[in-house]
GROMACS .gro file of C-alpha atoms in nm:
model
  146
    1UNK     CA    1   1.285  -0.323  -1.613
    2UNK     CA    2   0.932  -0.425  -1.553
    3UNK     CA    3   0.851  -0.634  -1.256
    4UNK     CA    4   0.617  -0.901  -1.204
    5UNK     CA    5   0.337  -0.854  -0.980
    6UNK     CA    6  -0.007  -1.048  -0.923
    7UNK     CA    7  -0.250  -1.140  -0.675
    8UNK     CA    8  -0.468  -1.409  -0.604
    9UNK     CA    9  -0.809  -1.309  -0.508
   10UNK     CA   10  -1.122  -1.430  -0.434
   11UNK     CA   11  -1.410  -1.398  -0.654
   12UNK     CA   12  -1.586  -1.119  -0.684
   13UNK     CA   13  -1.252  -0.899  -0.712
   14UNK     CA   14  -1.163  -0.655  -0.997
   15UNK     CA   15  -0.792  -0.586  -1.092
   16UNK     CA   16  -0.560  -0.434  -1.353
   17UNK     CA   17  -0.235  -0.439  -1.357
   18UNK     CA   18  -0.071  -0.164  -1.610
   19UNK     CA   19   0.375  -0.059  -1.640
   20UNK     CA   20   0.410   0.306  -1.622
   21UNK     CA   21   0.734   0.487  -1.695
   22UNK     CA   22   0.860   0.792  -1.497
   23UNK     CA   23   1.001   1.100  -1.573
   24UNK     CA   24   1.370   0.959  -1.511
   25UNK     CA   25   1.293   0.604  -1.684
   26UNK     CA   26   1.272   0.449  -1.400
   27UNK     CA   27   0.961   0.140  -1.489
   28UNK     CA   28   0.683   0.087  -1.234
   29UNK     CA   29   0.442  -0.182  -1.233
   30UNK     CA   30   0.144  -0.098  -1.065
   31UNK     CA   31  -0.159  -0.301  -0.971
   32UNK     CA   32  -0.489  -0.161  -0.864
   33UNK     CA   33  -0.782  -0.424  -0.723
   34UNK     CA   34  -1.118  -0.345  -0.585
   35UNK     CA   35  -1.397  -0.503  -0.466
   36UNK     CA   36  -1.744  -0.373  -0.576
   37UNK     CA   37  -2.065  -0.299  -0.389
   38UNK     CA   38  -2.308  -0.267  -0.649
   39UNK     CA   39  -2.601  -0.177  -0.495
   40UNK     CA   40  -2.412   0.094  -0.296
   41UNK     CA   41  -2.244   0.189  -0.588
   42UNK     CA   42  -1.891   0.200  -0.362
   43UNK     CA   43  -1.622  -0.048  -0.354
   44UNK     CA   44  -1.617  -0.257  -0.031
   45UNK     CA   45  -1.220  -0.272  -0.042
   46UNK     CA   46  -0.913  -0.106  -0.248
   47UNK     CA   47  -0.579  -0.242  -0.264
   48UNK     CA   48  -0.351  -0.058  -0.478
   49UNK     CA   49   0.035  -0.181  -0.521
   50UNK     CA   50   0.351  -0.002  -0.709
   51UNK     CA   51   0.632  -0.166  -0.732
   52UNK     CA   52   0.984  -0.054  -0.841
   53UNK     CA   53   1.340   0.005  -0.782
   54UNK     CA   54   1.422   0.119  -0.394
   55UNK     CA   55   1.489   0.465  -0.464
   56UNK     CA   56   1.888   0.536  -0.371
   57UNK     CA   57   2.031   0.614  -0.039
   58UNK     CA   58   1.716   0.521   0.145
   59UNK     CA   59   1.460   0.238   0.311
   60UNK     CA   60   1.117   0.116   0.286
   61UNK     CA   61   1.111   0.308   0.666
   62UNK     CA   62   1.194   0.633   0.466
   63UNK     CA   63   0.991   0.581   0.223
   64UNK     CA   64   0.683   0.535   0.458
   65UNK     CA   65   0.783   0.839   0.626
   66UNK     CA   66   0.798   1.021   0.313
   67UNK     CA   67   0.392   0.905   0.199
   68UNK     CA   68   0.335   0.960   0.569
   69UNK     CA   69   0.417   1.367   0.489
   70UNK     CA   70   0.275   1.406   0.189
   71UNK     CA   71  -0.098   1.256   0.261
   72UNK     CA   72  -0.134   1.339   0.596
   73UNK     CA   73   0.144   1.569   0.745
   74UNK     CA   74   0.222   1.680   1.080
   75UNK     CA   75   0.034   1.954   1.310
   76UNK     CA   76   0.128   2.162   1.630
   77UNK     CA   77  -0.058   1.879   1.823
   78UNK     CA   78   0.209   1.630   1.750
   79UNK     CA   79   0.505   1.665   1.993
   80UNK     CA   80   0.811   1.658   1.919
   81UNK     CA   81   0.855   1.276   1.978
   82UNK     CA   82   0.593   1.150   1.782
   83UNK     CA   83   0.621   0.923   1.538
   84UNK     CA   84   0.361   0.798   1.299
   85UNK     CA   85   0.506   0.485   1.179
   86UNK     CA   86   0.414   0.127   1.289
   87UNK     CA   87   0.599  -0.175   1.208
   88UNK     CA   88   0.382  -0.511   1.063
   89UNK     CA   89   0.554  -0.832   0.985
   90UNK     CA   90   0.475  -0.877   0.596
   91UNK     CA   91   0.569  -1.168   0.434
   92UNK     CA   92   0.856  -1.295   0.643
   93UNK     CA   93   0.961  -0.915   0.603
   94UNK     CA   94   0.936  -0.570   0.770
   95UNK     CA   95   0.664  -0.321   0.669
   96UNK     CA   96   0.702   0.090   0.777
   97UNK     CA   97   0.401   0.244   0.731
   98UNK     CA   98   0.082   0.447   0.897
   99UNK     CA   99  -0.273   0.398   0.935
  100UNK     CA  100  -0.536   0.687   0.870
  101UNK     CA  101  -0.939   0.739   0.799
  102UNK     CA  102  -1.028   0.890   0.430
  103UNK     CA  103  -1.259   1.167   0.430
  104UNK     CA  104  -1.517   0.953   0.362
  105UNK     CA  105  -1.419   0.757   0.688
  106UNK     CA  106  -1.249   0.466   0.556
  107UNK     CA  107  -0.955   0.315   0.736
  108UNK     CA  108  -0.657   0.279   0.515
  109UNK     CA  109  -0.341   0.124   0.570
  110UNK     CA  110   0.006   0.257   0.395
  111UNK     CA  111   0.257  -0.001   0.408
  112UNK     CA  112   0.598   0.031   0.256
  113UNK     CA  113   0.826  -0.303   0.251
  114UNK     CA  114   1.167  -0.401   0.073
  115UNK     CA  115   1.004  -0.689  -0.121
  116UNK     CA  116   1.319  -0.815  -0.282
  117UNK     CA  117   1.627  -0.680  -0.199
  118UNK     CA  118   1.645  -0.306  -0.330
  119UNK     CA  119   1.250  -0.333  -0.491
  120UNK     CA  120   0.988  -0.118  -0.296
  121UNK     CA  121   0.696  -0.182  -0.226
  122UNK     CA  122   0.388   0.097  -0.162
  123UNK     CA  123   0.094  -0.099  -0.037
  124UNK     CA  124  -0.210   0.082   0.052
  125UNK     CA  125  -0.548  -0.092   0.158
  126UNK     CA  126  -0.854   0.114   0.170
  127UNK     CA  127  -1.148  -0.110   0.367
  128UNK     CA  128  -1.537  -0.010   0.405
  129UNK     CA  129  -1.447  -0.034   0.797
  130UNK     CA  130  -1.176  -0.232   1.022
  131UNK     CA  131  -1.281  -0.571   0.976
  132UNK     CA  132  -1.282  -0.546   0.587
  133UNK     CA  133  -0.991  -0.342   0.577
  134UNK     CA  134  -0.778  -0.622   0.798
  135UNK     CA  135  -0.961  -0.873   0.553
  136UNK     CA  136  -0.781  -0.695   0.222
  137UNK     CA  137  -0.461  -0.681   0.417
  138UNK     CA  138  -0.456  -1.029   0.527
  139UNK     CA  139  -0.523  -1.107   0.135
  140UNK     CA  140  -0.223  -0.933  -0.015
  141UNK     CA  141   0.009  -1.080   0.281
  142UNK     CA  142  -0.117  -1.423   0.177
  143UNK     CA  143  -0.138  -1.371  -0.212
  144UNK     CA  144   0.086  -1.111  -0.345
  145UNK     CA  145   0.376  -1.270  -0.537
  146UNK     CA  146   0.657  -1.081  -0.727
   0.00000   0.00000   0.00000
């Protein structure tokens, strides 16, 4: 089953929003927004959504967890106590996720969130720097409607 998704962004905003099916059958709907710098030839902000079924026998905390692993992953320098998630309010909900720089320096911002009750959703924000990264955020808290 396909799921609704959309956004309401300012102008100036590119986005596509495109149903992919897994290996097991499973329907995603995934939406993908950007906003362009021409002259720098680099996109000021990314916000890219997937939205599907909560996987069984887990949470949107697990799940974060999980995305936390494979695009970062741990190091000796992390003691044994640490923990990478944060906790954000999100639309009257709970979002699990992590915060991070891209090699290019970028902040991003993973969030994971039970949506609707047992549909995930993987939020990540990519910004230019903090302020336009908090900016995109603040957006898809506002906007995003399933």
């Amino acid at each position: 089953m396909a799921y609704k998704l959309s956004i309401k962004l300012p102008e100036g905003w590119q986005q596509e929003t495109q149903v992919a099916t897994e290996e097991d059958g499973t329907e995603v709907t995934h939406l993908e927004a950007h906003l362009p710098d021409d002259k720098n030839e680099k996109d000021l902000a990314l916000i890219d959504i997937c939205l599907g079924p909560m996987p069984s026998d887990t949470t949107a905390a697990d799940e974060a967890y999980a995305n936390y692993v494979d695009m970062i992953g741990f190091d000796e320098s992390d003691g044994p106590d640490f923990d990478p998630l944060i906790e954000w309010p999100f639309q009257k909900k709970k979002a699990y996720g992590f915060e991070a720089l891209c090699d290019d320096e970028s902040p991003i911002r993973v969030m994971c969130v039970e949506i609707k009750q047992k549909l995930l959703a993987v939020i990540t924000v990519i910004g230019k720097d903090d302020e336009t990264l908090v900016e995109a955020i603040t957006l898809v808290d506002k906007f995003l409607r399933v």
